[in-house]
Short mmCIF file of C-alpha atoms in Angstrom, two decimals:
data_model
loop_
_atom_site.label_atom_id
_atom_site.label_comp_id
_atom_site.label_asym_id
_atom_site.label_seq_id
_atom_site.Cartn_x
_atom_site.Cartn_y
_atom_site.Cartn_z
CA MET A 684 102.10 154.17 142.15
CA ALA A 685 105.39 155.22 143.73
CA GLU A 686 107.69 152.42 144.90
CA SER A 687 108.21 151.93 148.63
CA GLN A 688 111.66 152.06 150.15
CA ARG A 689 111.55 148.30 150.61
CA ASP A 690 110.85 147.79 146.89
CA VAL A 691 113.76 150.03 145.95
CA LYS A 692 116.05 148.17 148.37
CA ASN A 693 115.04 144.86 146.80
CA ARG A 694 115.78 146.24 143.34
CA ILE A 695 119.20 147.46 144.47
CA ALA A 696 119.97 144.02 145.94
CA SER A 697 118.94 142.34 142.68
CA VAL A 698 121.08 144.65 140.56
CA LYS A 699 124.04 144.08 142.90
CA ASN A 700 123.67 140.33 142.44
CA ILE A 701 123.65 140.78 138.66
CA GLN A 702 126.69 143.06 138.92
CA THR A 703 128.57 140.36 140.85
CA ILE A 704 127.75 137.80 138.15
CA THR A 705 128.76 140.06 135.25
CA ARG A 706 132.03 140.99 136.98
CA ALA A 707 132.83 137.30 137.49
CA MET A 708 131.98 136.51 133.85
CA GLU A 709 134.26 139.34 132.74
CA MET A 710 137.15 137.89 134.74
CA VAL A 711 136.53 134.38 133.37
CA ALA A 712 136.39 135.69 129.80
CA ALA A 713 139.66 137.61 130.34
CA ALA A 714 141.42 134.46 131.55
CA ARG A 715 140.10 132.40 128.63
CA LEU A 716 141.08 135.15 126.21
CA ARG A 717 144.71 134.95 127.30
CA ARG A 718 144.75 131.20 126.69
CA ALA A 719 143.08 131.65 123.30
CA GLU A 720 145.70 134.22 122.27
CA GLU A 721 148.45 131.77 123.24
CA ARG A 722 146.90 129.05 121.07
CA ILE A 723 146.73 131.44 118.09
CA ALA A 724 150.40 132.32 118.55
CA LEU A 725 151.37 128.62 118.75
CA LEU A 726 149.44 127.78 115.55
CA ALA A 727 150.83 130.67 113.49
CA PRO A 728 154.20 129.05 112.49
CA TYR A 729 152.53 125.79 111.43
CA ALA A 730 149.73 127.57 109.54
CA ASN A 731 152.25 129.79 107.74
CA GLY A 732 154.34 126.73 106.88
CA ILE A 733 151.35 124.90 105.36
CA ARG A 734 150.43 128.00 103.35
CA ARG A 735 154.00 128.43 102.12
CA MET A 736 154.40 124.77 101.16
CA THR A 737 151.06 124.69 99.34
CA ARG A 738 151.87 127.87 97.45
CA GLN A 739 155.32 126.60 96.45
CA ALA A 740 153.98 123.19 95.40
CA ALA A 741 151.28 124.85 93.29
CA ALA A 742 153.91 127.02 91.59
CA ALA A 743 156.20 124.03 90.98
CA ALA A 744 153.36 121.91 89.59
CA GLY A 745 152.57 124.56 86.99
CA THR A 746 149.10 123.17 86.34
CA LEU A 747 147.16 121.70 89.22
CA PRO A 748 146.55 117.94 89.16
CA ASN A 749 143.24 116.86 87.64
CA LEU A 750 141.60 115.77 90.90
CA PRO A 751 138.09 116.59 92.19
CA ILE A 752 139.37 118.58 95.18
CA LEU A 753 141.61 120.66 92.91
CA SER A 754 139.23 121.13 89.98
CA GLU A 755 137.91 124.60 89.30
CA ARG A 756 134.33 124.64 88.01
CA GLU A 757 133.53 126.43 84.78
CA SER A 758 130.43 127.94 86.36
CA VAL A 759 129.34 128.33 89.97
CA GLU A 760 125.83 127.11 90.66
CA ASN A 761 126.05 126.76 94.44
CA VAL A 762 128.37 128.32 96.99
CA GLY A 763 129.02 126.77 100.38
CA LEU A 764 129.05 129.27 103.25
CA LEU A 765 130.68 128.13 106.50
CA LEU A 766 129.61 130.41 109.38
CA ILE A 767 131.79 130.20 112.49
CA ALA A 768 130.49 131.73 115.73
CA GLY A 769 129.75 130.58 119.29
CA ASP A 770 127.57 128.21 121.29
CA ARG A 771 126.57 130.82 123.87
CA GLY A 772 125.27 134.35 123.94
CA LEU A 773 126.02 137.32 126.24
CA ALA A 774 128.79 138.45 123.88
CA GLY A 775 127.30 141.57 122.31
CA ALA A 776 127.00 141.43 118.53
CA PHE A 777 129.57 138.64 118.18
CA ASN A 778 127.12 135.99 116.94
CA SER A 779 124.55 138.17 115.20
CA GLN A 780 127.06 139.94 112.95
CA ILE A 781 128.27 136.61 111.56
CA VAL A 782 124.72 135.52 110.80
CA ARG A 783 123.96 138.86 109.16
CA ALA A 784 127.11 138.59 107.03
CA GLY A 785 126.22 135.04 106.03
CA VAL A 786 122.64 135.91 105.09
CA ALA A 787 123.91 138.94 103.15
CA ALA A 788 126.36 136.68 101.27
CA ALA A 789 123.52 134.28 100.45
CA ARG A 790 121.32 137.13 99.18
CA GLU A 791 124.23 138.41 97.10
CA ALA A 792 124.73 134.96 95.60
CA GLU A 793 121.02 134.55 94.87
CA ALA A 794 120.97 137.92 93.14
CA GLY A 795 123.60 136.54 90.76
CA GLY A 796 121.68 133.34 90.14
CA VAL A 797 123.82 131.25 92.52
CA GLY A 798 122.41 129.09 95.29
CA ALA A 799 123.75 129.04 98.86
CA VAL A 800 124.42 126.01 101.05
CA PHE A 801 125.08 126.77 104.72
CA PHE A 802 127.42 125.04 107.16
CA ALA A 803 127.38 126.26 110.76
CA SER A 804 129.96 125.95 113.52
CA GLY A 805 128.35 126.98 116.79
CA LYS A 806 124.88 126.60 118.27
CA LYS A 807 123.99 130.27 117.85
CA PRO A 808 124.54 130.57 114.07
CA ALA A 809 122.79 127.22 113.51
CA SER A 810 119.68 128.24 115.47
CA SER A 811 119.64 131.72 113.92
CA LEU A 812 119.82 130.27 110.40
CA ARG A 813 116.94 127.90 111.15
CA PHE A 814 114.92 130.80 112.55
CA ARG A 815 115.46 132.60 109.23
CA LYS A 816 114.38 129.48 107.28
CA PHE A 817 117.94 128.62 106.15
CA GLU A 818 118.48 125.00 107.16
CA PRO A 819 122.24 124.27 107.46
CA LYS A 820 123.47 121.21 105.59
CA ALA A 821 125.65 120.41 108.60
CA SER A 822 126.10 122.02 112.01
CA PHE A 823 128.86 121.49 114.56
CA GLU A 824 128.35 122.44 118.20
CA GLY A 825 129.80 122.12 121.66
CA PHE A 826 133.42 123.24 121.22
CA SER A 827 133.40 126.99 120.54
CA ASP A 828 135.05 127.73 123.93
CA ARG A 829 138.05 125.51 123.17
CA PRO A 830 138.11 124.00 119.66
CA ALA A 831 140.42 121.08 118.94
CA TYR A 832 142.08 120.22 115.64
CA ALA A 833 139.79 117.20 115.41
CA ASP A 834 136.83 119.59 115.29
CA ALA A 835 138.40 121.41 112.35
CA GLN A 836 138.96 118.05 110.64
CA ARG A 837 135.26 117.14 110.98
CA ILE A 838 134.18 120.47 109.51
CA ALA A 839 136.77 120.23 106.72
CA ALA A 840 135.60 116.73 105.85
CA ALA A 841 132.03 117.98 105.45
CA VAL A 842 132.88 120.95 103.21
CA ILE A 843 135.41 118.97 101.14
CA ASP A 844 132.86 116.20 100.62
CA ALA A 845 130.29 118.77 99.46
CA TYR A 846 132.82 120.28 97.06
CA VAL A 847 134.11 116.99 95.66
CA SER A 848 130.56 115.65 95.19
CA GLY A 849 129.64 118.76 93.21
CA GLU A 850 127.00 119.92 95.69
CA VAL A 851 128.86 123.23 95.98
CA ASP A 852 131.22 124.83 93.47
CA ARG A 853 132.94 127.22 95.87
CA VAL A 854 133.49 127.17 99.65
CA GLU A 855 133.76 130.35 101.71
CA VAL A 856 134.23 130.81 105.44
CA ILE A 857 132.88 133.76 107.44
CA TYR A 858 134.18 134.34 110.96
CA ASN A 859 135.28 137.02 113.42
CA HIS A 860 138.97 137.78 113.00
CA PHE A 861 140.59 138.61 116.34
CA VAL A 862 142.37 141.96 116.38
CA SER A 863 142.24 142.85 120.07
CA ALA A 864 140.03 142.36 123.10
CA VAL A 865 137.81 145.23 121.94
CA THR A 866 138.11 144.80 118.17
CA GLN A 867 136.88 141.86 116.11
CA THR A 868 136.37 142.16 112.35
CA VAL A 869 134.03 140.04 110.25
CA THR A 870 136.22 138.21 107.71
CA ARG A 871 135.15 136.35 104.58
CA GLU A 872 137.65 134.04 102.87
CA THR A 873 137.52 131.58 99.97
CA LEU A 874 138.80 128.09 100.83
CA LEU A 875 138.00 126.18 97.65
CA PRO A 876 138.75 126.00 94.80
CA LEU A 877 142.44 126.47 95.48
CA GLN A 878 142.78 128.66 92.38
CA GLN A 879 140.54 131.30 93.98
CA ALA A 880 141.89 130.98 97.52
CA SER A 881 143.96 133.81 98.92
CA ILE A 882 146.85 131.40 99.50
CA LEU A 883 148.01 131.69 95.86
CA ASP A 884 148.08 135.48 96.16
CA ALA A 885 149.92 135.57 99.48
CA ASP A 886 152.79 137.97 99.85
CA GLY A 887 155.14 135.32 101.25
CA GLU A 888 154.39 135.63 104.94
CA GLY A 889 156.49 133.16 106.86
CA GLU A 890 159.22 132.85 104.22
CA GLU A 891 162.68 132.25 105.57
CA PRO A 892 165.17 135.09 104.99
CA GLY A 893 168.38 134.42 103.09
CA ALA A 894 171.88 135.14 104.26
CA ALA A 895 171.73 138.72 103.03
CA GLY A 896 168.35 139.35 104.66
CA GLY A 897 166.36 138.72 101.44
CA ARG A 898 164.19 135.76 100.47
CA ILE A 899 165.61 132.38 99.56
CA ALA A 900 165.58 132.21 95.78
CA THR A 901 166.38 128.50 95.39
CA ALA A 902 163.31 126.50 94.39
CA PRO A 903 162.71 123.41 96.54
CA GLU A 904 162.99 119.94 95.01
CA TYR A 905 160.11 117.56 95.63
CA GLU A 906 160.22 113.82 96.20
CA PRO A 907 157.68 112.55 95.24
CA GLY A 908 156.67 115.15 92.66
CA PRO A 909 154.87 118.41 93.42
CA ASP A 910 151.59 117.02 92.02
CA GLU A 911 151.39 114.25 94.60
CA ILE A 912 152.57 116.49 97.42
CA LEU A 913 150.00 119.13 96.48
CA THR A 914 147.26 116.50 96.46
CA ARG A 915 148.15 115.61 100.04
CA LEU A 916 148.66 119.21 101.16
CA VAL A 917 145.32 120.67 100.04
CA PRO A 918 143.18 118.81 102.61
CA ASP A 919 145.67 119.84 105.31
CA TYR A 920 145.50 123.41 104.06
CA VAL A 921 141.69 123.39 104.36
CA GLU A 922 141.83 121.85 107.85
CA VAL A 923 144.45 124.31 109.11
CA SER A 924 142.58 127.28 107.60
CA ILE A 925 139.38 126.22 109.35
CA TYR A 926 141.24 125.56 112.61
CA ARG A 927 142.83 129.00 112.43
CA ALA A 928 139.37 130.52 111.88
CA LEU A 929 138.02 128.55 114.86
CA LEU A 930 140.79 129.83 117.14
CA ASP A 931 140.30 133.39 115.88
CA SER A 932 136.58 133.08 116.53
CA THR A 933 137.17 131.72 120.03
CA ALA A 934 139.47 134.60 120.96
CA SER A 935 137.02 137.07 119.44
CA GLU A 936 134.15 135.54 121.43
CA HIS A 937 136.01 135.84 124.72
CA GLY A 938 137.04 139.40 123.90
CA ALA A 939 133.49 140.35 122.93
CA ARG A 940 132.06 138.72 126.07
CA MET A 941 134.64 140.45 128.27
CA SER A 942 133.68 143.84 126.79
CA ALA A 943 129.96 143.09 127.04
CA MET A 944 130.23 142.02 130.68
CA ARG A 945 132.33 145.06 131.52
CA ASN A 946 129.66 147.30 130.00
CA ALA A 947 126.97 145.41 131.90
CA THR A 948 128.90 145.85 135.16
CA ASP A 949 129.27 149.59 134.53
CA ASN A 950 125.58 149.88 133.68
CA ALA A 951 124.65 148.03 136.86
CA LYS A 952 126.75 150.50 138.85
CA THR A 953 124.88 153.41 137.25
CA ILE A 954 121.51 151.80 138.01
CA ILE A 955 122.51 151.19 141.63
CA GLU A 956 123.52 154.84 142.00
CA ASP A 957 120.23 156.02 140.51
CA LEU A 958 118.17 153.68 142.71
CA THR A 959 120.13 154.70 145.81
CA LEU A 960 119.46 158.35 145.01
CA ALA A 961 115.76 157.61 144.51
CA MET A 962 115.64 155.69 147.82
CA ASN A 963 117.32 158.55 149.69
CA ARG A 964 114.87 161.03 148.20
CA ALA A 965 111.96 158.80 149.21
CA ARG A 966 113.38 158.54 152.76
CA GLN A 967 113.77 162.32 152.98
CA ALA A 968 110.23 162.81 151.71
CA ALA A 969 108.93 160.37 154.33
CA ILE A 970 110.83 162.15 157.12
CA THR A 971 109.57 165.55 155.94
CA GLN A 972 106.02 164.20 155.89
CA GLU A 973 106.35 162.89 159.45
CA ILE A 974 107.72 166.24 160.67
CA MET A 975 104.82 168.07 159.02
CA GLU A 976 102.35 165.71 160.65
CA VAL A 977 103.95 166.27 164.08
CA VAL A 978 103.90 170.05 163.62
CA ALA A 979 100.30 169.97 162.44
CA GLY A 980 99.34 167.84 165.43
CA ALA A 981 101.09 170.20 167.85
CA GLU A 982 99.33 173.20 166.34
CA GLY A 983 95.99 171.41 166.62
CA VAL A 984 96.53 170.72 170.34
CA ALA A 985 97.52 174.35 170.97
#
């Protein structure tokens, strides 16, 4: 049955209300994105410094100290997968693509005879994993909009404890790397063991240039020795790496939500235009019908 003009007007009013909400959410996400980008920029020098110091200490130590957190397992029986996403939805594929990447990594590990142990940062990845019958060993929620370093420390403590206890033999993190407001790339990195982490293969980002514009060639001297310094640096390296991933994920979430809300606002505009056109056509049809009835009545009287 065709909709009345009143029904169409009500639909237009409803879509306009939704459009107002999505436009407001887009503006909020844009403001939060700017703050998230600032936090990433502020962390970069410290994160690069930790990476550089850990790499230099590992090179100076020659062989890594024989400690549980630094031991590389002869065989990998279980891999720990830390999925970092958000607590809320309405951000396009931001959350779902992390869960898909994590499940794909688990399937890949299982195909090679390796088990998977999940850790989840964010309510969405935790609930999605449970829906897929993958119960996370630990989940951390409530801070995806503005993570603090203390949150990264809690997550790092959980994954380090699982590694040191032998529950997992490798720890990987999967998160959305922030490129721009419209581009976020799913990134998978190895945190532990240190021998397999990307930090030992880094190209020297953050190194200080020498007087002639090259790199400083003088090796640093350590007091106490590089072994003890490395032992203290590795937990900090894990915490900073996770914190950097959390900030990247936060910026990516705000960028994804801003794009999603912009698309929703544009779609609402298109729907309003289509409904307005349909209402005008219905009004014209009603007027034409009334004119025909008047003409028919006049002819009947004549």
